[in-house]
Amino acid sequence: MHREENGKHLKAKEEMRRGKNVHRLSRGYSESYQQVINRLGINYVKHVNK
């Protein structure tokens, strides 16, 4: 019984850690995505202005 409760607690901690990692990943991803869009936009403008 006690061991099962402990297992649930560990699982909850694991889920929290995974959630944080996912959040960090998605934030980093959106930042890099933003950079790519900016770079593409700049290249596109340069191309059009030629």
mmCIF file of C-alpha atoms in Angstrom:
data_model
loop_
_atom_site.group_PDB
_atom_site.id
_atom_site.type_symbol
_atom_site.label_atom_id
_atom_site.label_comp_id
_atom_site.label_asym_id
_atom_site.label_seq_id
_atom_site.Cartn_x
_atom_site.Cartn_y
_atom_site.Cartn_z
ATOM 1 C CA MET A 1 0.000 0.000 0.000
ATOM 2 C CA HIS A 2 2.662 2.487 1.102
ATOM 3 C CA ARG A 3 4.914 1.543 -1.796
ATOM 4 C CA GLU A 4 2.082 2.193 -4.260
ATOM 5 C CA GLU A 5 1.575 5.717 -2.908
ATOM 6 C CA ASN A 6 5.294 6.356 -3.273
ATOM 7 C CA GLY A 7 5.124 5.132 -6.868
ATOM 8 C CA LYS A 8 2.315 7.576 -7.642
ATOM 9 C CA HIS A 9 4.355 10.403 -6.137
ATOM 10 C CA LEU A 10 7.400 9.500 -8.243
ATOM 11 C CA LYS A 11 5.232 9.296 -11.348
ATOM 12 C CA ALA A 12 3.804 12.749 -10.654
ATOM 13 C CA LYS A 13 7.336 14.142 -10.264
ATOM 14 C CA GLU A 14 8.353 12.501 -13.534
ATOM 15 C CA GLU A 15 5.340 14.018 -15.336
ATOM 16 C CA MET A 16 6.185 17.465 -13.970
ATOM 17 C CA ARG A 17 9.787 17.163 -15.130
ATOM 18 C CA ARG A 18 8.634 16.017 -18.565
ATOM 19 C CA GLY A 19 6.198 18.943 -18.742
ATOM 20 C CA LYS A 20 8.987 21.405 -17.947
ATOM 21 C CA ASN A 21 11.223 19.876 -20.605
ATOM 22 C CA VAL A 22 8.455 20.025 -23.199
ATOM 23 C CA HIS A 23 7.794 23.657 -22.304
ATOM 24 C CA ARG A 24 11.506 24.504 -22.600
ATOM 25 C CA LEU A 25 11.715 22.639 -25.931
ATOM 26 C CA SER A 26 8.662 24.328 -27.417
ATOM 27 C CA ARG A 27 9.895 27.756 -26.312
ATOM 28 C CA GLY A 28 13.310 27.136 -27.891
ATOM 29 C CA TYR A 29 11.630 25.784 -31.002
ATOM 30 C CA SER A 30 9.384 28.818 -31.432
ATOM 31 C CA GLU A 31 12.399 31.137 -30.981
ATOM 32 C CA SER A 32 14.432 29.341 -33.650
ATOM 33 C CA TYR A 33 11.330 29.198 -35.874
ATOM 34 C CA GLN A 34 11.007 32.965 -35.480
ATOM 35 C CA GLN A 35 14.660 33.399 -36.519
ATOM 36 C CA VAL A 36 14.153 31.217 -39.599
ATOM 37 C CA ILE A 37 11.060 33.223 -40.596
ATOM 38 C CA ASN A 38 12.977 36.481 -40.148
ATOM 39 C CA ARG A 39 15.897 35.221 -42.229
ATOM 40 C CA LEU A 40 13.543 33.964 -44.961
ATOM 41 C CA GLY A 41 11.692 37.270 -44.921
ATOM 42 C CA ILE A 42 14.948 39.241 -45.274
ATOM 43 C CA ASN A 43 16.132 37.014 -48.132
ATOM 44 C CA TYR A 44 12.753 37.320 -49.822
ATOM 45 C CA VAL A 45 12.811 41.126 -49.579
ATOM 46 C CA LYS A 46 16.383 41.234 -50.945
ATOM 47 C CA HIS A 47 15.355 38.964 -53.818
ATOM 48 C CA VAL A 48 12.304 41.100 -54.670
ATOM 49 C CA ASN A 49 14.280 44.373 -54.480
ATOM 50 C CA LYS A 50 16.897 43.222 -57.014
#
